[in-house]
XYZ file of C-alpha atoms in Angstrom:
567
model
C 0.000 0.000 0.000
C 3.268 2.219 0.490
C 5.097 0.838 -1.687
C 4.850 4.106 -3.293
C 4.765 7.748 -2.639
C 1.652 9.029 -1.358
C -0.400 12.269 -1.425
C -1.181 14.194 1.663
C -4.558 16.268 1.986
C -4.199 17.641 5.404
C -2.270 17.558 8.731
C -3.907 18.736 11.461
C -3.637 17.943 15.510
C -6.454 15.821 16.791
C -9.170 17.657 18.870
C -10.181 16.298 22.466
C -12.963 14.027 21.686
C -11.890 12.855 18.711
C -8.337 11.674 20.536
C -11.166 9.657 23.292
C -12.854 8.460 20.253
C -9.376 7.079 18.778
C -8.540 5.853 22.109
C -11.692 3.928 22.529
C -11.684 2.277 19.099
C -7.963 0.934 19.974
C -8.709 -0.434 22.696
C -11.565 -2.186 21.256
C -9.624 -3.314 18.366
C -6.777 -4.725 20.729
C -8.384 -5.692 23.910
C -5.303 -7.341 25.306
C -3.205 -4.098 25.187
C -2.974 -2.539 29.083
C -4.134 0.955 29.966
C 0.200 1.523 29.733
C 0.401 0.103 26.736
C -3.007 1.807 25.317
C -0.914 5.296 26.432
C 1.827 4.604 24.834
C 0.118 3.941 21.142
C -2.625 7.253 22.417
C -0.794 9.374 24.535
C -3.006 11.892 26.957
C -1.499 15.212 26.524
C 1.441 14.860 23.919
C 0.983 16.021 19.829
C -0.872 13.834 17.859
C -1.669 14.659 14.407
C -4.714 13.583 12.059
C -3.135 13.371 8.603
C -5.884 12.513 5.468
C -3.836 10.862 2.557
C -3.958 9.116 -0.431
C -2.182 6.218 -1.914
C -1.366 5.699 -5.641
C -3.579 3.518 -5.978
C -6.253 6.244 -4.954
C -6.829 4.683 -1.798
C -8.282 7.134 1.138
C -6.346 6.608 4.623
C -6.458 8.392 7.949
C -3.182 8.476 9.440
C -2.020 9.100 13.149
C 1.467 10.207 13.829
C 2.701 11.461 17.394
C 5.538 13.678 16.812
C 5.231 13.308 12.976
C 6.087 9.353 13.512
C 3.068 7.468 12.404
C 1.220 5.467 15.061
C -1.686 4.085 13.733
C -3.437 3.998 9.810
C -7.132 3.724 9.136
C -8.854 2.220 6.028
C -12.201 1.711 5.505
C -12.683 2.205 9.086
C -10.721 -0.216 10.548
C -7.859 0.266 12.281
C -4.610 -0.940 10.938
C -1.088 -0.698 12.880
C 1.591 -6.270 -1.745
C 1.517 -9.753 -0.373
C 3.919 -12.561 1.253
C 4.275 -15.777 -0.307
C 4.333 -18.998 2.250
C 7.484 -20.109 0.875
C 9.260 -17.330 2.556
C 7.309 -18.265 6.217
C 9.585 -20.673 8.311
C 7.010 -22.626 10.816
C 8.404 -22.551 14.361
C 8.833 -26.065 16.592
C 5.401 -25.501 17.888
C 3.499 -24.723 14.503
C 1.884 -22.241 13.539
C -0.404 -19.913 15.892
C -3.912 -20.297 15.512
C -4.546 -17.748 12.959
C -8.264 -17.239 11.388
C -8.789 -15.848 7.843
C -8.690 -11.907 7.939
C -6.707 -11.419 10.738
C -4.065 -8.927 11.466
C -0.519 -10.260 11.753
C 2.548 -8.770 12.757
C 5.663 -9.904 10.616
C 9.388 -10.411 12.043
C 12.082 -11.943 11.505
C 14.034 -14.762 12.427
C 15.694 -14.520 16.028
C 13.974 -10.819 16.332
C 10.383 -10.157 17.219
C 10.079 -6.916 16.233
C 8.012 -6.692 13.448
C 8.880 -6.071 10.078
C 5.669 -5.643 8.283
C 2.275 -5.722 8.871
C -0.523 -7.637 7.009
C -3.857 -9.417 6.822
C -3.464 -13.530 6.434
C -5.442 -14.834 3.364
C -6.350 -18.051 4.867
C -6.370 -19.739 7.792
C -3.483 -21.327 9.598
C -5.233 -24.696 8.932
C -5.243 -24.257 5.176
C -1.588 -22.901 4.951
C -0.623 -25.885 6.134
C -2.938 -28.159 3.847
C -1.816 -26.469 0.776
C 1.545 -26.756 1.792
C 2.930 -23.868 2.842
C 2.643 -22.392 -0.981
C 0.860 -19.847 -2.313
C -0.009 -16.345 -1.139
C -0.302 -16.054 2.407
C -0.706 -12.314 3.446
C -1.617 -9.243 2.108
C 0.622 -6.650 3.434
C -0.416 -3.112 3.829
C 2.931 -1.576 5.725
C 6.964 -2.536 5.695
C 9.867 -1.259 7.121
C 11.312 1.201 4.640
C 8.469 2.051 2.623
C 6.987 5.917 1.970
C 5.055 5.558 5.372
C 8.238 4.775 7.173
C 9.749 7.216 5.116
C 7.270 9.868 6.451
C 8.713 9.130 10.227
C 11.876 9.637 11.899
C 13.092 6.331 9.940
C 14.174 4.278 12.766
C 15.422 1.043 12.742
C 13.130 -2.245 14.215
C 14.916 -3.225 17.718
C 16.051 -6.304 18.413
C 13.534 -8.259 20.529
C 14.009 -12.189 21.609
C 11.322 -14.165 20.673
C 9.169 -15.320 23.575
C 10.158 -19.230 21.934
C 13.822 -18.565 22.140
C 13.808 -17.263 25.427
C 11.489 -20.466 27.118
C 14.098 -22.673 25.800
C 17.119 -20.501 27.558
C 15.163 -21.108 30.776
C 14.238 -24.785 30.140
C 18.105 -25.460 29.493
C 18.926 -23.736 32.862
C 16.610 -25.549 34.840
C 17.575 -29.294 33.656
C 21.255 -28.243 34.566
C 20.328 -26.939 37.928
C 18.169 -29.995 38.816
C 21.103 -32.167 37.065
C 23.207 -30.843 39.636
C 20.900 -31.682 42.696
C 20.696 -27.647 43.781
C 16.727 -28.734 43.754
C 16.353 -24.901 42.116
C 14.425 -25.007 39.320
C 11.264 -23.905 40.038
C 12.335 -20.988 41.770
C 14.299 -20.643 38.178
C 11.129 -20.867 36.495
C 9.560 -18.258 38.769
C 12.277 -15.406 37.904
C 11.640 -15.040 34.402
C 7.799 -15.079 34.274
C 6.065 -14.881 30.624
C 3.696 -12.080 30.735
C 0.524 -14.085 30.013
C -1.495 -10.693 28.352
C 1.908 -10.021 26.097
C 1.805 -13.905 24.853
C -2.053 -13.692 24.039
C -1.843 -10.068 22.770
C 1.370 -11.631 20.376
C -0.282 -15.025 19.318
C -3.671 -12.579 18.593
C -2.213 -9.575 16.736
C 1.035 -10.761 15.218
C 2.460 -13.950 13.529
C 5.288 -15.356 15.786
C 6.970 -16.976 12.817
C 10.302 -15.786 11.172
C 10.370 -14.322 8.008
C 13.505 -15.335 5.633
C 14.058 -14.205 2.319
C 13.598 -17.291 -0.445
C 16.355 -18.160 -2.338
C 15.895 -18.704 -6.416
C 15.065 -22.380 -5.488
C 12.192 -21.619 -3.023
C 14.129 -22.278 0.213
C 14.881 -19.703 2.925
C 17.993 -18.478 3.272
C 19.818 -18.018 6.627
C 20.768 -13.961 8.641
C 23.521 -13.675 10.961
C 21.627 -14.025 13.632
C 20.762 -17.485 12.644
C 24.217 -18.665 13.292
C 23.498 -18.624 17.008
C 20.860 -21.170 16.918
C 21.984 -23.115 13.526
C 25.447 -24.880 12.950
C 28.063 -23.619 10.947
C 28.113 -26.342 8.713
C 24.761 -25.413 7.685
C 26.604 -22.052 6.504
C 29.844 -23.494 4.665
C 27.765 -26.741 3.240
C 27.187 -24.582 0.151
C 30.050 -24.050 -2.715
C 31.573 -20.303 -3.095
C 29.574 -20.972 -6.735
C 26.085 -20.936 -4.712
C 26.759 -18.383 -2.195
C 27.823 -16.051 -5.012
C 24.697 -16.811 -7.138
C 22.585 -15.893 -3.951
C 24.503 -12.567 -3.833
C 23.868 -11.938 -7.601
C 20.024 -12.545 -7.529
C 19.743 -10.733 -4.447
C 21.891 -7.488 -5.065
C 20.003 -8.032 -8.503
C 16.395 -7.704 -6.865
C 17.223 -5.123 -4.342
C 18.367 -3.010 -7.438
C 15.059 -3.547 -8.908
C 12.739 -2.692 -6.204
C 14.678 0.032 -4.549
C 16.976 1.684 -6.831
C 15.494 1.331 -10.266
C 12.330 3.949 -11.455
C 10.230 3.755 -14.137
C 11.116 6.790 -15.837
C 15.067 5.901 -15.945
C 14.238 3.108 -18.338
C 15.912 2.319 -21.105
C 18.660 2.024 -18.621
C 22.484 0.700 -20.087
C 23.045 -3.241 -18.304
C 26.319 -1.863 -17.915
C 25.451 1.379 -15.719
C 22.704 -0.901 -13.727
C 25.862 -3.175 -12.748
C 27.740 -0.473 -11.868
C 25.673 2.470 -10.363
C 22.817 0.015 -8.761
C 23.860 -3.670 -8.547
C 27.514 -2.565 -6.966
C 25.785 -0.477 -4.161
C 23.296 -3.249 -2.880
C 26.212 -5.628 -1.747
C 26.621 -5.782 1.851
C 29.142 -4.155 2.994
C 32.500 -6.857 3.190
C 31.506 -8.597 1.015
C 32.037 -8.197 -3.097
C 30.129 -9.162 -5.878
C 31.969 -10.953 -8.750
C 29.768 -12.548 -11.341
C 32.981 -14.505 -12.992
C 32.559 -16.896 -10.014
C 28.912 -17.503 -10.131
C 27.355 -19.946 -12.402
C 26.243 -17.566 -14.580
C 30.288 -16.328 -15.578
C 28.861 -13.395 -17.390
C 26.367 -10.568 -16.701
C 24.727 -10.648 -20.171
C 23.629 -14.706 -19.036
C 22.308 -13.848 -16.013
C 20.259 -10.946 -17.353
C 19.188 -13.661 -19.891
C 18.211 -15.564 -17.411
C 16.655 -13.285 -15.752
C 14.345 -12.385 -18.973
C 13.262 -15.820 -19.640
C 11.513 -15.402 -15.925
C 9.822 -12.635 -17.682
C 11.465 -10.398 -14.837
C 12.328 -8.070 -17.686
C 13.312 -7.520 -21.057
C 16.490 -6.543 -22.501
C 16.856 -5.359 -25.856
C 20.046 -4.011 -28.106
C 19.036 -0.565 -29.062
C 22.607 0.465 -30.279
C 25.092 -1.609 -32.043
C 26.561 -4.005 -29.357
C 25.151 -2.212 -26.663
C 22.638 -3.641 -24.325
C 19.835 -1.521 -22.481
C 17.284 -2.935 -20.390
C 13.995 -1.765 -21.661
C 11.222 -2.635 -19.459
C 10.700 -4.620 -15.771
C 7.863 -6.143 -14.671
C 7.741 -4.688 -11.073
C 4.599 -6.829 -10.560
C 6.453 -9.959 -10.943
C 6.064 -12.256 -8.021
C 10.381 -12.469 -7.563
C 10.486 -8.593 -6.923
C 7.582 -8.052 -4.902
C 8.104 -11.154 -2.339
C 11.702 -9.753 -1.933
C 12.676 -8.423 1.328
C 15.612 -5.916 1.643
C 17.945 -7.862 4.930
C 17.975 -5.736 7.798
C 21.622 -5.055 8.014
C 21.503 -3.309 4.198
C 18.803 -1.279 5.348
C 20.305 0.118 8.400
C 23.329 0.964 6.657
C 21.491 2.798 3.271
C 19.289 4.873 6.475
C 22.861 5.796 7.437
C 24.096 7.042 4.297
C 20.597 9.085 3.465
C 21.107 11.100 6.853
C 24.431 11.805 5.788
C 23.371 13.914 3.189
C 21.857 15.869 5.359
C 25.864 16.369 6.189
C 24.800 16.726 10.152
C 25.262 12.699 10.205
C 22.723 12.240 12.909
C 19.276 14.262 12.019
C 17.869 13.271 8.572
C 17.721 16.202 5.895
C 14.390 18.393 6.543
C 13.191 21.095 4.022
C 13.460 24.444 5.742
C 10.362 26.114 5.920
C 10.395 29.442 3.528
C 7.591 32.389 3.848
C 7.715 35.417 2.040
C 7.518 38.661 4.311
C 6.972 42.190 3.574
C 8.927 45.270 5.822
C 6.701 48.601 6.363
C 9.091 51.611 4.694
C 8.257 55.016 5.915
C 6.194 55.701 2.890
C 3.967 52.687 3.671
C 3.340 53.244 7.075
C 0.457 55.826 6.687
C -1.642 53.134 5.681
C -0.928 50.519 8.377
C -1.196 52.973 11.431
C -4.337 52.365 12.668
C -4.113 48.392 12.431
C -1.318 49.214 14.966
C 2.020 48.577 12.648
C 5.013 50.905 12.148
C 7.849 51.569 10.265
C 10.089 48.692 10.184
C 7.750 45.980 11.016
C 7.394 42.693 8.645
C 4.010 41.015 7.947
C 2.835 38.224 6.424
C 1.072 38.536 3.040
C -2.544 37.481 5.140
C -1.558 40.265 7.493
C -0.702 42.754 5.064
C -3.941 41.875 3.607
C -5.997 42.207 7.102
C -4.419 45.407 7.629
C -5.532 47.327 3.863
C -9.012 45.749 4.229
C -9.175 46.992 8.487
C -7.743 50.589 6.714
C -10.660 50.478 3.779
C -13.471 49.647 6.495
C -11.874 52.613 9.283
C -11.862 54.983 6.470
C -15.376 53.929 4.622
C -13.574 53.849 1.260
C -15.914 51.186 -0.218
C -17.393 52.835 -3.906
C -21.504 52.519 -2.781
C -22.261 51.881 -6.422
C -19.439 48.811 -6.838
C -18.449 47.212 -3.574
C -15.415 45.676 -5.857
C -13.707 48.978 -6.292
C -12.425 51.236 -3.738
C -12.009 55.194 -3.670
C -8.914 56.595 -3.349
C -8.065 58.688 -0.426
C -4.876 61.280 -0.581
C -3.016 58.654 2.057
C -3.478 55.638 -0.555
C -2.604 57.935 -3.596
C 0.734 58.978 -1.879
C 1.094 55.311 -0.765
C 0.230 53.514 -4.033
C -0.482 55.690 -7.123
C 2.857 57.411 -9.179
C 3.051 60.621 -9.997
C 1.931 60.227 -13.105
C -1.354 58.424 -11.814
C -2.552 60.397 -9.076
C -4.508 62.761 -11.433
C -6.196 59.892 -13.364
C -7.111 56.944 -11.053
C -9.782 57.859 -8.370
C -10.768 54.219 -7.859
C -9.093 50.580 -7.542
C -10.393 47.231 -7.462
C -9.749 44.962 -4.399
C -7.020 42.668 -5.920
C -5.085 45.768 -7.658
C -5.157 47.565 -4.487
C -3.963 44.325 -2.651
C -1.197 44.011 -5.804
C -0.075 47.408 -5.287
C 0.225 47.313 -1.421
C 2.565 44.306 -1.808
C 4.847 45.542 -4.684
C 5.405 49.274 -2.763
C 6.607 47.125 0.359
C 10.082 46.121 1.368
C 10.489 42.422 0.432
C 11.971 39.880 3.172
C 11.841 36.396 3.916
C 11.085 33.793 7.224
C 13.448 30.758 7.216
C 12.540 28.000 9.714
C 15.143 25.144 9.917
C 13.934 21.606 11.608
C 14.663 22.317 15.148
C 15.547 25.950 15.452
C 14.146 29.316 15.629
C 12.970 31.371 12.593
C 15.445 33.301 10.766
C 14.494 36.700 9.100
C 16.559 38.287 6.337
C 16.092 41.032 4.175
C 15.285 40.830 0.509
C 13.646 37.308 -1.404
C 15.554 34.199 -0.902
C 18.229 33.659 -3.544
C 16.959 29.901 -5.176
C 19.574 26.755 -5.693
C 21.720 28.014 -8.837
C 22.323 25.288 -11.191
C 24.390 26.020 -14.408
C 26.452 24.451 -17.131
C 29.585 25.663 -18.040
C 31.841 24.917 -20.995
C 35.412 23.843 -20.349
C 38.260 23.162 -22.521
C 38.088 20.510 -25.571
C 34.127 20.955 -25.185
C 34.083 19.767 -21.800
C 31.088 20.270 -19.614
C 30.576 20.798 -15.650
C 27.381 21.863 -13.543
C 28.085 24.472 -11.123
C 25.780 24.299 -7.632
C 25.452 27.615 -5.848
C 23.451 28.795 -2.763
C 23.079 25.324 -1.330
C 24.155 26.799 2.206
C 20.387 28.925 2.230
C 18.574 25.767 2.388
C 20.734 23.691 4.886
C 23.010 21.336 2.604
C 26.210 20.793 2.896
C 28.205 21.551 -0.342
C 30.997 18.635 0.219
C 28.345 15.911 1.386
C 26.323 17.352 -2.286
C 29.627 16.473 -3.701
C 30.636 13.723 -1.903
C 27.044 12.068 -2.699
C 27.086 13.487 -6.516
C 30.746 11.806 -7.104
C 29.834 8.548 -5.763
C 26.697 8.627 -7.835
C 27.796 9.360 -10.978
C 31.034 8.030 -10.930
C 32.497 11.768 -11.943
C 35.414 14.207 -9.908
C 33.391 16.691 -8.066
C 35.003 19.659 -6.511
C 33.604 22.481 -4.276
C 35.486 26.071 -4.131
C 34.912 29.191 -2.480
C 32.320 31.380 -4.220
C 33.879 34.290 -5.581
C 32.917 37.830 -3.656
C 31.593 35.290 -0.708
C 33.987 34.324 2.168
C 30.927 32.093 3.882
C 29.625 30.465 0.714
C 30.576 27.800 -1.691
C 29.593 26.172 -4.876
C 29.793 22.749 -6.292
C 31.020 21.384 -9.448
C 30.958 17.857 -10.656
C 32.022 16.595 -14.887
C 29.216 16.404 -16.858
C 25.693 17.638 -17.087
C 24.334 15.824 -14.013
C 21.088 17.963 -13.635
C 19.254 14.577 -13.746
C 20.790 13.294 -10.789
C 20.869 16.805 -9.032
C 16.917 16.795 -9.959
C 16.355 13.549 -7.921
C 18.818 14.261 -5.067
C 16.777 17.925 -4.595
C 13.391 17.312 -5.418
C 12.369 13.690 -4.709
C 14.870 13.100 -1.595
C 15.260 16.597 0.017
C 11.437 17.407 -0.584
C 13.288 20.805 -1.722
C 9.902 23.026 -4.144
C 11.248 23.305 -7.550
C 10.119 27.050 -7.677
C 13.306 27.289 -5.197
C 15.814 25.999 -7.773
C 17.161 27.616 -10.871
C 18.126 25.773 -14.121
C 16.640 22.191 -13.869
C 15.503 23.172 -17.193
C 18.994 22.664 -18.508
C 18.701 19.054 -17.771
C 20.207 17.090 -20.953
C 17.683 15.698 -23.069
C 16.911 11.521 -22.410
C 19.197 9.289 -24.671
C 22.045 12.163 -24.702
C 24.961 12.825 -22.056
């Protein structure tokens, strides 16, 4: 369901009775949570925000965040907190919870009970298990790392130890303390109770089983944290030939469903190896397709194609592109990015931000207008003077307060309002005063803002508003010709919107593969500018607008961008 971006309609804090209301369907919807618990997921007193949205697939959803970070999401008035395959569900020593058609699971992984995901179960736990464990088992509406996750401080799932794993810890104990005659086991037993409401509320609203990731042959494949509970020789019983293969397909499918957009298609095979494939392998470890099975890349692509994953075609003489993907296909959508990848690309998107800890967040800009001595005639008696700024809904409160004072309202057109010697000398030039004796409402609004001093309200995430004189300059972006017909883009003004010039760079150089440099902008001791080979407005385009949320009426020259098909 957020497996793409999503629209907002509003954002607006929750009023008193409709936060009891909330708080009353909860706990209806989850009668085993405590009154603790309940306050946690509701709070009394603390921010909690109603935001109306809607999914690409047109979907309408009610959405409650505390603190921005979503809490709960409603659809079709039920309260929730792309589907999963049963191949991918590993079914624990005790079986599988009871589990009724329509119910609402909690995901997690193996050796962690936090969940992962959240979704509805297709069928019951009885028929998973007579048809095999195969076929589609949940619909899921919410995963780690999608848009909605996005939308939140973009926290990582803690590490939780399954209720299972921790009974057999204590079970172990016990036998060796009654082994050695110390006659102390049930006082063992009695020191690490089982909350009896948290098992019910877990076996009720969430699946206990591990998720794993399948493999290209429909088995799950093994996480670190499995090598606690699972022998090494489970690990090393596979041939360097297989464990590369399982890096291939799944650097290969994390490409797909996380790096790869629609609109960058055709894409080169040879830039999705390098620019996509490259930067989904864990980190120690390196992908070389000479020893998989597959030997080359064109192979595995073909491979790949006769799965009708997607299609590759030669649009230029010996040169490969791939043309279309099915993003539908089963292979990509029942892929799961590992935990460990994820954690470490949420590192390297708050680094962009170049403060390392605190993600990137869009200042907030609002043009602001300064009363000049010539203006403040007109904005006496709404109690402004010389000097002040206003907002362009003040500015507007204050002519229409002045017009009403002064009964300037024309009594045979309410739209059109005389002119008094205080709003000729304000508004009208010289050469109009003799000729204009009336003005309609939005030319005398118009006028009022053009004959005031322009300045501009910046509010960075976290910190007071900043007021400066004058209209914010916008992101420059321009290309520049070098020697032997060389291009570069040059980034200016970065520093007005919070960025970091050398983390720009640093991110633009790794992206593209190009040198990018950043120098001291000339006449401007505090201010630098970027510059990286090539036209990369494309890139700059994605990095501004779709990551940093950055309006495009604030940067100059995406318009420059080189046509698709060219460099």
């Amino acid at each position: 369901m957020f497996a793409k971006a999503f629209r907002v309609k509003s954002n607006t804090a929750i009023k008193g009775s409709d936060r009891r209301k909330l708080r009353n369907d909860v706990a209806a919807t989850f009668p085993t949570l405590t009154s603790e618990q309940l306050s946690e997921v509701v709070p009394n007193k603390e921010e909690l925000n109603i935001i109306k949205l809607y999914a690409h697939k047109g979907d309408a959803l009610t959405v409650y965040a505390n603190g921005r970070i979503p809490v709960l999401f409603e659809m079709e008035k039920r309260l929730y907190p792309t589907d999963l395959m049963l191949p991918g569900v590993v079914v624990p020593s005790y079986g599988l919870p009871q589990v009724d058609r329509g119910t609402l699971c909690a995901i997690t992984l193996v050796g962690n009970s936090a969940p992962v995901a959240i979704g509805i179960a297709t069928m019951s736990s009885a028929e998973m298990v007579a048809a095999g464990m195969k076929g589609k088992g949940f619909t899921v509406l919410h995963t780690y790392m999608d848009h909605l996750w996005e939308f939140g401080d973009k926290s990582c799932p803690p590490t939780i130890v399954p209720l299972e794993a921790e009974s057999s810890e204590m079970m172990d104990a016990e036998e060796e303390e009654q082994e050695a005659g110390e006659g102390e086991g049930k006082s063992q037993e009695n020191s690490h109770p089982i909350d009896p409401c948290l098992q019910t509320g877990i076996r009720n609203l969430s699946m206990e089983d591990a998720i794993q990731e399948p493999n290209e042959n429909g088995a799950a494949e093994t996480t670190e944290e499995d090598n606690l509970d699972i022998p090494q020789e489970v690990e090393d019983s596979r041939s360097q030939q297989e464990q590369m293969d399982a890096l291939l397909h799944q650097c290969f499918f994390h490409a797909l469903k996380c790096k790869v957009k629609k609109s960058e298609l055709p894409l080169l095979t040879s830039t999705f190896l390098r620019n996509y494939m490259f930067s989904c392998c864990p980190q120690g470890q390196q992908l070389d397709i000479k020893k998989s099975s597959y030997k080359k890349f064109s192979k595995f692509l073909q491979s790949m194609q006769q799965q009708n994953i997607l299609q590759v075609k030669e649009l230029n003489k010996g040169v490969e592109s791939i043309v279309s993907v099915d993003w539908r296909h089963e292979s990509i959508r029942s892929f799961v990015v590992p935990i460990e990848i994820a954690a470490s690309e949420l590192s390297v998107q708050d680094s962009r931000s170049g403060g390392g800890e605190q993600p990137y967040h869009c200042p907030e800009i609002i043009p602001l207008y300064g009363i000049s001595s010539k203006m403040a005639p007109l904005f006496q008696e709404s109690g402004y003077k010389k000097g002040d700024t206003l907002s362009s809904s003040e500015v507007r409160s204050a002519v229409i307060n002045y017009v009403k004072l002064n009964e300037l309202v024309d009594e045979t057109n309410k739209n059109f309002i005389k002119v008094n010697p205080i709003l000729c000398d304000c508004l009208l030039e010289k050469s109009e005063q003799y000729e204009i004796s009336k003005l309609g409402w939005d030319n005398l609004l118009s006028r009022c803002l053009d004959h005031l001093q322009p300045f501009h309200q910046v509010t960075f995430f976290g910190h007071d508003p900043i007021v400066r004189k004058g209209n914010i300059d916008p992101i420059d972006i321009n290309i520049a010709q070098r020697s032997c017909n060389k291009k570069v883009t040059i980034i200016k003004n970065l520093e007005l919107y919070g960025l970091d010039p050398q983390a720009v760079a640093n991110f633009l150089q790794q992206k593209v593969q190009a040198s990018a440099t950043v120098t001291t902008l000339p006449g401007a001791k505090d201010r630098a500018q970027v510059q990286v080979q090539g036209n990369q407005i494309h890139h700059l385009a994605k990095l501004l607008v779709e990551d940093y949320q950055i309006p495009r009426k604030y940067i100059k020259g995406l318009e420059k961008a080189p046509k698709m098909g060219r460099k």
